[in-house]
mmCIF file with all atom_site columns, C-alpha atoms in Angstrom:
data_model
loop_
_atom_site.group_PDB
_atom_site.id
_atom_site.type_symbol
_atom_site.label_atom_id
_atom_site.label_alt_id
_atom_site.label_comp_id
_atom_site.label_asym_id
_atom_site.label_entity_id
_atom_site.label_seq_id
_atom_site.pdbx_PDB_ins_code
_atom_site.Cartn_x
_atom_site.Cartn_y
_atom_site.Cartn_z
_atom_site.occupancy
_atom_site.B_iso_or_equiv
_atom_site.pdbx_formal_charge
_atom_site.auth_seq_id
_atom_site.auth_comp_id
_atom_site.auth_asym_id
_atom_site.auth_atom_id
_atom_site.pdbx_PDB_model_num
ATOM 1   C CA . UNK A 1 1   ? 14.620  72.473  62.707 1.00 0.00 ? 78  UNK A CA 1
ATOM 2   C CA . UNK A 1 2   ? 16.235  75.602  61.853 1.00 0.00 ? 79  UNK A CA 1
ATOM 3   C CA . UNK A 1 3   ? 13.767  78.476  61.221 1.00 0.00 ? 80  UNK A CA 1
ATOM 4   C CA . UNK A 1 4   ? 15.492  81.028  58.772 1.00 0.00 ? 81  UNK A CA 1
ATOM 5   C CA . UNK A 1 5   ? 18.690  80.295  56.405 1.00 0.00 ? 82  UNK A CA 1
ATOM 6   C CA . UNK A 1 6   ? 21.115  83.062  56.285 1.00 0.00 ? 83  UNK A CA 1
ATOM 7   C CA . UNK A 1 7   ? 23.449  84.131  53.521 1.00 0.00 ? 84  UNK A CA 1
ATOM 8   C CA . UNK A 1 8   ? 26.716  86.068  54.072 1.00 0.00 ? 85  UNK A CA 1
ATOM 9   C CA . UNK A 1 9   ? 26.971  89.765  52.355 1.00 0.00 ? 86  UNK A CA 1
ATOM 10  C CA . UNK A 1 10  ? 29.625  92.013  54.075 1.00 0.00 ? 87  UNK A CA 1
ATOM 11  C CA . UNK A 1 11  ? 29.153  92.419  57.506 1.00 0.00 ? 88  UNK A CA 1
ATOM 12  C CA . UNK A 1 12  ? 25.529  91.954  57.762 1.00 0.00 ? 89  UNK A CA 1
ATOM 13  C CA . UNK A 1 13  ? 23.896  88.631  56.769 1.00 0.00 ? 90  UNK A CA 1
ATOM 14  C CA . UNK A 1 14  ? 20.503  88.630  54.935 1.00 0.00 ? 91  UNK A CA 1
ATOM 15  C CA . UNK A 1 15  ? 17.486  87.334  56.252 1.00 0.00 ? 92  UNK A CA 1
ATOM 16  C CA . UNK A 1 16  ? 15.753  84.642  53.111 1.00 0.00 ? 93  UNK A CA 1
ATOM 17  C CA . UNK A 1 17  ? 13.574  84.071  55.258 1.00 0.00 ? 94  UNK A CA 1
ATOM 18  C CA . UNK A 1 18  ? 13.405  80.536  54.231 1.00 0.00 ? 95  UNK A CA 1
ATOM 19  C CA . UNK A 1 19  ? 11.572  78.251  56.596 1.00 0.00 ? 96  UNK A CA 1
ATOM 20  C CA . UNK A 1 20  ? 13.297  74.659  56.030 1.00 0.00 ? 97  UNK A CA 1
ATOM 21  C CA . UNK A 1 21  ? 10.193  72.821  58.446 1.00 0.00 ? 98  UNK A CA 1
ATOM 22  C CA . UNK A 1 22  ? 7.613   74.556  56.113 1.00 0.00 ? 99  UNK A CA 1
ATOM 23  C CA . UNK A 1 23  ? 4.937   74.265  58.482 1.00 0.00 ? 100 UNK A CA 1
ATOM 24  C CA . UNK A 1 24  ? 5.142   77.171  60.301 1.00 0.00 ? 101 UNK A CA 1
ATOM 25  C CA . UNK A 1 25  ? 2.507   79.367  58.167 1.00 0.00 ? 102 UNK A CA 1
ATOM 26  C CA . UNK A 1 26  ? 0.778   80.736  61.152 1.00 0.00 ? 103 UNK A CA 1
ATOM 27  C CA . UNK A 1 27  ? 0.329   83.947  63.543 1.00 0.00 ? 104 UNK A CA 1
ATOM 28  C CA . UNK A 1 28  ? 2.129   82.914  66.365 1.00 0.00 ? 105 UNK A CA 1
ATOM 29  C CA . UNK A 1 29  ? 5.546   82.008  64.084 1.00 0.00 ? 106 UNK A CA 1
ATOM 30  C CA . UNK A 1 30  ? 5.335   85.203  62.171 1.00 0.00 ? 107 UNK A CA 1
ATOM 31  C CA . UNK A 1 31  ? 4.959   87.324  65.821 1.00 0.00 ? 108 UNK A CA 1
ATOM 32  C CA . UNK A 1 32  ? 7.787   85.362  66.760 1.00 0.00 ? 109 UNK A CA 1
ATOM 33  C CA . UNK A 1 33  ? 9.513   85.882  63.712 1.00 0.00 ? 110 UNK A CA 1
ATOM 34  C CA . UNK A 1 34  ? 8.872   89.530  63.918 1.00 0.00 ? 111 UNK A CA 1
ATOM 35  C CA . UNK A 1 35  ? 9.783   90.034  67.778 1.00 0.00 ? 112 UNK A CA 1
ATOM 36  C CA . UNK A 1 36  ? 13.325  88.127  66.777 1.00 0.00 ? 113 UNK A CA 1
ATOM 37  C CA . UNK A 1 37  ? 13.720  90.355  64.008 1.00 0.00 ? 114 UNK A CA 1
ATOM 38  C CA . UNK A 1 38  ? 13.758  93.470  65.855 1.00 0.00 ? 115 UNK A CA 1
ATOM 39  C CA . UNK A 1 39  ? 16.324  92.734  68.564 1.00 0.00 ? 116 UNK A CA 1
ATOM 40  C CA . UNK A 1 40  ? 18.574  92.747  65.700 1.00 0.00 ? 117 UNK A CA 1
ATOM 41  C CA . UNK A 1 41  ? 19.036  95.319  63.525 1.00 0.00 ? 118 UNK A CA 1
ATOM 42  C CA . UNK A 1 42  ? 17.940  95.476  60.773 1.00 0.00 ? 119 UNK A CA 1
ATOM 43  C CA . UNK A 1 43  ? 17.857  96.772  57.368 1.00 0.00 ? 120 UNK A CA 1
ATOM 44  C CA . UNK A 1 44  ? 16.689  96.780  53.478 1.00 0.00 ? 121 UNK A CA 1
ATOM 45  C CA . UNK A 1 45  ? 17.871  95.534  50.876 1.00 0.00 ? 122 UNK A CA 1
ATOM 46  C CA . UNK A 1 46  ? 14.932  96.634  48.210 1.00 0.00 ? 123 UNK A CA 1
ATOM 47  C CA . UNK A 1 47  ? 13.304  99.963  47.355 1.00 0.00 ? 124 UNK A CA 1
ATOM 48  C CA . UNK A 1 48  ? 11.260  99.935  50.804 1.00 0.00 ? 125 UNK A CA 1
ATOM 49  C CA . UNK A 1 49  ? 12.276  100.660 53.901 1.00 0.00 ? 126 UNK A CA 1
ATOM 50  C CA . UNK A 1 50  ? 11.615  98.582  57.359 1.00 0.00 ? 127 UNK A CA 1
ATOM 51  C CA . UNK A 1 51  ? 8.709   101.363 58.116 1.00 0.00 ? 128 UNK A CA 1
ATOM 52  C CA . UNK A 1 52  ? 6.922   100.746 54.513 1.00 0.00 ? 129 UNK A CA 1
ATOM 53  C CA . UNK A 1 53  ? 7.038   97.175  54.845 1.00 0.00 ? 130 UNK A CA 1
ATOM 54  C CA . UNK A 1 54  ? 5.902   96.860  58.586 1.00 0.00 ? 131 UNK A CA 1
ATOM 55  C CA . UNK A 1 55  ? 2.967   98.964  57.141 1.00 0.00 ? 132 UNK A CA 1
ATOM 56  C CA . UNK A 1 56  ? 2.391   97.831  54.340 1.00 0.00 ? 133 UNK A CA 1
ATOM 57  C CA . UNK A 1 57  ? 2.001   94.066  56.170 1.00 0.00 ? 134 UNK A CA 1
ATOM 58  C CA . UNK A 1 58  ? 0.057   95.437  58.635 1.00 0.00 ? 135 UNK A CA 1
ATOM 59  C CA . UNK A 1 59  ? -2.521  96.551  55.873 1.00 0.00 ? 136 UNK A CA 1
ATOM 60  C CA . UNK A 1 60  ? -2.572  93.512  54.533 1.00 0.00 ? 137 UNK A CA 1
ATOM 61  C CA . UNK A 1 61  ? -3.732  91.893  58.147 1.00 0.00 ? 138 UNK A CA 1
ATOM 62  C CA . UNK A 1 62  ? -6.453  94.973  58.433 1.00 0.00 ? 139 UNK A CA 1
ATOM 63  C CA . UNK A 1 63  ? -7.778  95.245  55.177 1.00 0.00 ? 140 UNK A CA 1
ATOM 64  C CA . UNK A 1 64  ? -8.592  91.192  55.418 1.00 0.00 ? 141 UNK A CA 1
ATOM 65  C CA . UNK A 1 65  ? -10.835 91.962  58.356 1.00 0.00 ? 142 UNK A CA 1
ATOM 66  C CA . UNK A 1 66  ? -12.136 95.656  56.832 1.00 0.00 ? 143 UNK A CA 1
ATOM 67  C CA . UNK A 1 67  ? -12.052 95.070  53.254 1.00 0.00 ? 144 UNK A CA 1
ATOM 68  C CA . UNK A 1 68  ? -9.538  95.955  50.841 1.00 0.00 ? 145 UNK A CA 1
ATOM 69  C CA . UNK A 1 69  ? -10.110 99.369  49.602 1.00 0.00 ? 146 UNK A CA 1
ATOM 70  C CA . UNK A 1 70  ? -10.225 98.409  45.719 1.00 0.00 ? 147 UNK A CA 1
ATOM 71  C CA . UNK A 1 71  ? -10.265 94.815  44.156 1.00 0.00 ? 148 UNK A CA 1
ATOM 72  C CA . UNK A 1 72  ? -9.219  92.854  40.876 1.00 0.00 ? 149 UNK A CA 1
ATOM 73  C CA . UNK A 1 73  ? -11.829 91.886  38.692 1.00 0.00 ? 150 UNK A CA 1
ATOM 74  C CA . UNK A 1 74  ? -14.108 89.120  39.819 1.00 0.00 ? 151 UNK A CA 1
ATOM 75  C CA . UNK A 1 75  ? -12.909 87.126  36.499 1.00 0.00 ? 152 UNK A CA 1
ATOM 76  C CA . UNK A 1 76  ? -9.070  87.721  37.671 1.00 0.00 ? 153 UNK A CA 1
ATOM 77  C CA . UNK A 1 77  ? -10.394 86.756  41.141 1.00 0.00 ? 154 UNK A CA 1
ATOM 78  C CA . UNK A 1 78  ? -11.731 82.910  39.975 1.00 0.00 ? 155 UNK A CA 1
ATOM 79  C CA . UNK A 1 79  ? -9.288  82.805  37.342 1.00 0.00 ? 156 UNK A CA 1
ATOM 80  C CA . UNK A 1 80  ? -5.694  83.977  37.731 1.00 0.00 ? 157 UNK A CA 1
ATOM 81  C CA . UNK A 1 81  ? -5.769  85.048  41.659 1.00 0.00 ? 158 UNK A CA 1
ATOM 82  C CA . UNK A 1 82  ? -7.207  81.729  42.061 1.00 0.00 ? 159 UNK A CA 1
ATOM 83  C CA . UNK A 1 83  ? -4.760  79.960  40.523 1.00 0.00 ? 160 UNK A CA 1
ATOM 84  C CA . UNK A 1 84  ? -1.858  82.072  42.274 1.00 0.00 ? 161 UNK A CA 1
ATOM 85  C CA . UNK A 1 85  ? -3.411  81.154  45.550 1.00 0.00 ? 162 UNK A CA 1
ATOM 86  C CA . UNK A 1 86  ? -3.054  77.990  45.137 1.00 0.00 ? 163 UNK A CA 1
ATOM 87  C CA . UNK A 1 87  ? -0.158  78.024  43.410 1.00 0.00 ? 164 UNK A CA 1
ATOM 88  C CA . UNK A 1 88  ? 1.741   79.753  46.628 1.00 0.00 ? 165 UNK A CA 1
ATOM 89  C CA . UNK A 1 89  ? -0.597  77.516  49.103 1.00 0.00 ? 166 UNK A CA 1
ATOM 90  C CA . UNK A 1 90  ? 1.131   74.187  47.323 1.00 0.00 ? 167 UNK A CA 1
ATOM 91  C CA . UNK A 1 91  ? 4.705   76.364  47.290 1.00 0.00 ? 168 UNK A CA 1
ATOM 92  C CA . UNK A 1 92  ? 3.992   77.316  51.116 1.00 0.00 ? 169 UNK A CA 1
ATOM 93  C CA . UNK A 1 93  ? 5.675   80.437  49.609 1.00 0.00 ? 170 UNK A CA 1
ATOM 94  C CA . UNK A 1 94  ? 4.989   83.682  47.949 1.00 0.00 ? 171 UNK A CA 1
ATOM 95  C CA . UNK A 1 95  ? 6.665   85.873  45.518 1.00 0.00 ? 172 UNK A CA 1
ATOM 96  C CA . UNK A 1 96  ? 4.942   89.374  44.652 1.00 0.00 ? 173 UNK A CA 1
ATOM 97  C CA . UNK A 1 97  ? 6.402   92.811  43.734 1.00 0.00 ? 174 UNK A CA 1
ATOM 98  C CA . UNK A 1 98  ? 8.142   94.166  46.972 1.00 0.00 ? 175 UNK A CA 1
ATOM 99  C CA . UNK A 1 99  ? 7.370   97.848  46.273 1.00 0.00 ? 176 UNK A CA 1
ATOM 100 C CA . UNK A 1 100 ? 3.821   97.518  45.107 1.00 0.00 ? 177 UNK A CA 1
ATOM 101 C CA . UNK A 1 101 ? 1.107   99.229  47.408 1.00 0.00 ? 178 UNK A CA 1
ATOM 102 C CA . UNK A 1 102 ? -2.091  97.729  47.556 1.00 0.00 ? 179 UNK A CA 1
ATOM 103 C CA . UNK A 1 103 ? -4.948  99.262  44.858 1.00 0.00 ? 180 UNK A CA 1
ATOM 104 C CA . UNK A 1 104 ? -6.599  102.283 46.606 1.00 0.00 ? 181 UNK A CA 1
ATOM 105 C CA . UNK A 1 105 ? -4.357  101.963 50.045 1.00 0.00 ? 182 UNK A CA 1
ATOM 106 C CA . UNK A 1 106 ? -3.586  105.385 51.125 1.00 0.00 ? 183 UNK A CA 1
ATOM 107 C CA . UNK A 1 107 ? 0.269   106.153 50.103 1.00 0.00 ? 184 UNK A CA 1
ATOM 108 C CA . UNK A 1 108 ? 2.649   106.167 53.441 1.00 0.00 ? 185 UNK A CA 1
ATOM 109 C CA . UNK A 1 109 ? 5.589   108.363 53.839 1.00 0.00 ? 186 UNK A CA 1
ATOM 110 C CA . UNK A 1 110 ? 9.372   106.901 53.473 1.00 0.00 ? 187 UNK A CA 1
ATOM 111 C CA . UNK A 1 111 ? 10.825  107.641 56.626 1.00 0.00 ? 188 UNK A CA 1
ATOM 112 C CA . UNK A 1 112 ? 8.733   107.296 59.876 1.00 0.00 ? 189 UNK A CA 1
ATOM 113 C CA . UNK A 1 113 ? 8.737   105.438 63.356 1.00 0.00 ? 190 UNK A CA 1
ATOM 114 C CA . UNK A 1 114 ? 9.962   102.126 62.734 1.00 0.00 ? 191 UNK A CA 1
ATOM 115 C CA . UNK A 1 115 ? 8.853   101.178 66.283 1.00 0.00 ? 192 UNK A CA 1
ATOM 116 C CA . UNK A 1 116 ? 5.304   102.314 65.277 1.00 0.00 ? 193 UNK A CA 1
ATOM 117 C CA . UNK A 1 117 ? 4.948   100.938 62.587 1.00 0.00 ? 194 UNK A CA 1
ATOM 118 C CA . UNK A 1 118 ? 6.401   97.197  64.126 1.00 0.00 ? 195 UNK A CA 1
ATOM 119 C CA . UNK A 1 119 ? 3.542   97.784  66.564 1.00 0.00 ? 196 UNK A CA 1
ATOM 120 C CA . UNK A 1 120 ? 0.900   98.403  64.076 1.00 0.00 ? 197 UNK A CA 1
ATOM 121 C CA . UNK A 1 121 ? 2.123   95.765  62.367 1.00 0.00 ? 198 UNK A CA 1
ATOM 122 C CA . UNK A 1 122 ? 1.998   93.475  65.772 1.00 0.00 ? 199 UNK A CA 1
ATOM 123 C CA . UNK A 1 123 ? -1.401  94.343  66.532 1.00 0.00 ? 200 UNK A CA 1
ATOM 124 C CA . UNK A 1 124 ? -2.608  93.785  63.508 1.00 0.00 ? 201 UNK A CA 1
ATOM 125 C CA . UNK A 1 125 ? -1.572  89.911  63.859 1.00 0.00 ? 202 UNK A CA 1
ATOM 126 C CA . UNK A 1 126 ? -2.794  89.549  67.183 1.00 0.00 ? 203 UNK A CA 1
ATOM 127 C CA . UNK A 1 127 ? -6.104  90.831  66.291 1.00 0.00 ? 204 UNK A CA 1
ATOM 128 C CA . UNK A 1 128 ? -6.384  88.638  63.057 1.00 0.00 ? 205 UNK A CA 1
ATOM 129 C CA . UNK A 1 129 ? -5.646  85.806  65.740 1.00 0.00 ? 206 UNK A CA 1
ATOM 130 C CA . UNK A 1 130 ? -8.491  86.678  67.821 1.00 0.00 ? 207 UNK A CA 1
ATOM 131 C CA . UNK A 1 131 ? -11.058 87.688  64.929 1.00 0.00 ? 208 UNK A CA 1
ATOM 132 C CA . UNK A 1 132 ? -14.250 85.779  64.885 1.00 0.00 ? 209 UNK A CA 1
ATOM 133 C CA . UNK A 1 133 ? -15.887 87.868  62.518 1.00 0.00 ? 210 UNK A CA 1
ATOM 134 C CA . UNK A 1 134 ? -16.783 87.660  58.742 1.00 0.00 ? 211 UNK A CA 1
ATOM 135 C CA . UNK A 1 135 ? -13.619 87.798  56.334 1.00 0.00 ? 212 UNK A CA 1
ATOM 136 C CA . UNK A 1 136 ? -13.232 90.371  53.600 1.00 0.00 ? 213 UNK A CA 1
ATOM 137 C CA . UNK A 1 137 ? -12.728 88.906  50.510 1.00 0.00 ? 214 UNK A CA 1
ATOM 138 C CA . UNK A 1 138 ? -9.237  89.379  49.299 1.00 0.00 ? 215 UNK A CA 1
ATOM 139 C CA . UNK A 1 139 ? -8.703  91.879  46.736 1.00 0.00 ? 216 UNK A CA 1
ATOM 140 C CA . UNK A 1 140 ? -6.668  89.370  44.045 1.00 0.00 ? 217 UNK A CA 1
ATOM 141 C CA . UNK A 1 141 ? -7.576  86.181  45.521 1.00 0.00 ? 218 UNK A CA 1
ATOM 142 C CA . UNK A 1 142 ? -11.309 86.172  46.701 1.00 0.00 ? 219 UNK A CA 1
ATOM 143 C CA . UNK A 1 143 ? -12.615 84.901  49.534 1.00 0.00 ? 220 UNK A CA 1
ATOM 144 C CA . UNK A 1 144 ? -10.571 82.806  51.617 1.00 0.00 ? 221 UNK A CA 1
ATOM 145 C CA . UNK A 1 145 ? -11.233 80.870  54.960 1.00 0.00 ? 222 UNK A CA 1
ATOM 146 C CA . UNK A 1 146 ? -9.577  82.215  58.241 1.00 0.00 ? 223 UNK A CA 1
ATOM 147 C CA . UNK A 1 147 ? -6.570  79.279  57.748 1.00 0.00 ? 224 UNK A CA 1
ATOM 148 C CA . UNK A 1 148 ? -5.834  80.135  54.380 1.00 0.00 ? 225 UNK A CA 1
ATOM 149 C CA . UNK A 1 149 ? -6.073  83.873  55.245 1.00 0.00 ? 226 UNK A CA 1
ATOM 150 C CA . UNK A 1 150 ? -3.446  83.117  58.300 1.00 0.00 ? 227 UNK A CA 1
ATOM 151 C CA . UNK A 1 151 ? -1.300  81.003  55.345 1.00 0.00 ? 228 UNK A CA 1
ATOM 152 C CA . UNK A 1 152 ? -1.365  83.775  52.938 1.00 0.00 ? 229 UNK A CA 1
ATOM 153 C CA . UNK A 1 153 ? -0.561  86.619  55.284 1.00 0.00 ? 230 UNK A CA 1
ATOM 154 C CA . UNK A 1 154 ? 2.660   84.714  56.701 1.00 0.00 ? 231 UNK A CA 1
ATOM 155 C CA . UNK A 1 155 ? 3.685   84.139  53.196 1.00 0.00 ? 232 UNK A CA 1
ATOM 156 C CA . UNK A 1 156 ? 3.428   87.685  52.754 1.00 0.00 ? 233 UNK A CA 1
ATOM 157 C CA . UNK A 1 157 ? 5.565   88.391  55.597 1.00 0.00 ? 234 UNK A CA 1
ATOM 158 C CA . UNK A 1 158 ? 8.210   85.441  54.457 1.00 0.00 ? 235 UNK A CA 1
ATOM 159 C CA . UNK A 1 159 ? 8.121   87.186  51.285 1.00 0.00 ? 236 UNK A CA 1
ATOM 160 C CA . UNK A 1 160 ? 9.436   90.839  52.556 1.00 0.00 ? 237 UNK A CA 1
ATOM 161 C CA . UNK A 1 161 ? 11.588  89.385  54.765 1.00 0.00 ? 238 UNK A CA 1
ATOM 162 C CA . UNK A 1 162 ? 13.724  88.360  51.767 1.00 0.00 ? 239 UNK A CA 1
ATOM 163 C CA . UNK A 1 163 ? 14.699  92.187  51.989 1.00 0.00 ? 240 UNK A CA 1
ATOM 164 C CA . UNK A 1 164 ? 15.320  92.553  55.075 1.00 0.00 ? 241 UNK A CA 1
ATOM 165 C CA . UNK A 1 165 ? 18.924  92.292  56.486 1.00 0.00 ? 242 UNK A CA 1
ATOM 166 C CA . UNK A 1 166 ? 20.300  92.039  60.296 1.00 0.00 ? 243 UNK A CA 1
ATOM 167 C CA . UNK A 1 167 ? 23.449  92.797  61.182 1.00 0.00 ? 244 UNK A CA 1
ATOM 168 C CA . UNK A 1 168 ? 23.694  89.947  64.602 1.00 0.00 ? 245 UNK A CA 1
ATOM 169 C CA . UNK A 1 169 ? 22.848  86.618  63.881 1.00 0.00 ? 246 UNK A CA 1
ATOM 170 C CA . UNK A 1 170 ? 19.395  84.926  64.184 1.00 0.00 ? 247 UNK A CA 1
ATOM 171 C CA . UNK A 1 171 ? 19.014  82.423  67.248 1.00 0.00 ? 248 UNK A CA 1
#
């Protein structure tokens, strides 16, 4: 089936990031995802640039294995981040405020190595894939198993990706 649906805006087409199968919520489809992203070239659409979000992702994936660096409430946890959890798990899709750093994650500057950051980001996958250890809780949603981690982080991804534009065509 076709991985990503494309709309047409100028020259470039966006990237919705819209995965028709919907089963694909897992490391290996998001490093594939990623690697086919960057032989194109792409660009943002939203407040963030490609280095932010690369980051920002990549924090995500480390913070999940380190611990985030400041949580919601544990009554927002069982409640509310509960709820949106599960609410994106049934969805297989997330929606979340594109420019919002996580609580207590040191800022990162606007313009940087994109190829850095794509790396950071790339490692931090891969080493999520091979983690054995305990999880951290997750700072909105609690604690999670290892599959619903994996889930949560490629909806994450899926979910920046909706800014993100290329300007030659996805295979």
């Amino acid at each position: 089936g076709a991985i990503a649906s494309g709309a047409f805006v100028g020259s470039g087409s966006v990237w919705l990031a819209i995965d028709e199968n919907q089963e694909h919520l897992d490391i290996d489809f998001a490093l594939s995802k990623l690697s086919q992203l960057m032989e194109q070239n792409p660009t943002t659409t939203g407040e963030w640039n490609l280095y932010q979000i690369f980051i920002h992702c990549a924090q995500s994936l480390e913070y999940s294995m380190s611990g985030y660096p400041e949580h919601k409430s544990d009554l927002f946890k069982s409640t509310l981040g509960k709820t949106a959890f599960s609410l994106f798990s049934s969805k297989r899709k997330m929606t979340h405020a594109l420019n919002e750093a996580f609580p207590g994650a040191p800022s990162f500057p606007r313009a940087e190595n994109i190829s850095a950051a794509f790396e950071r980001f790339k490692q931090s996958l891969i080493d999520f894939k091979h983690y054995e250890g305990i999880l951290a809780p997750h700072f909105a949603y609690g604690q999670l198993s290892k599959s619903q981690y994996e889930a949560a982080h490629v909806m994450h991804f899926n979910n920046h990706l909706q800014e993100i534009e290329h300007t030659k065509p996805l295979v």
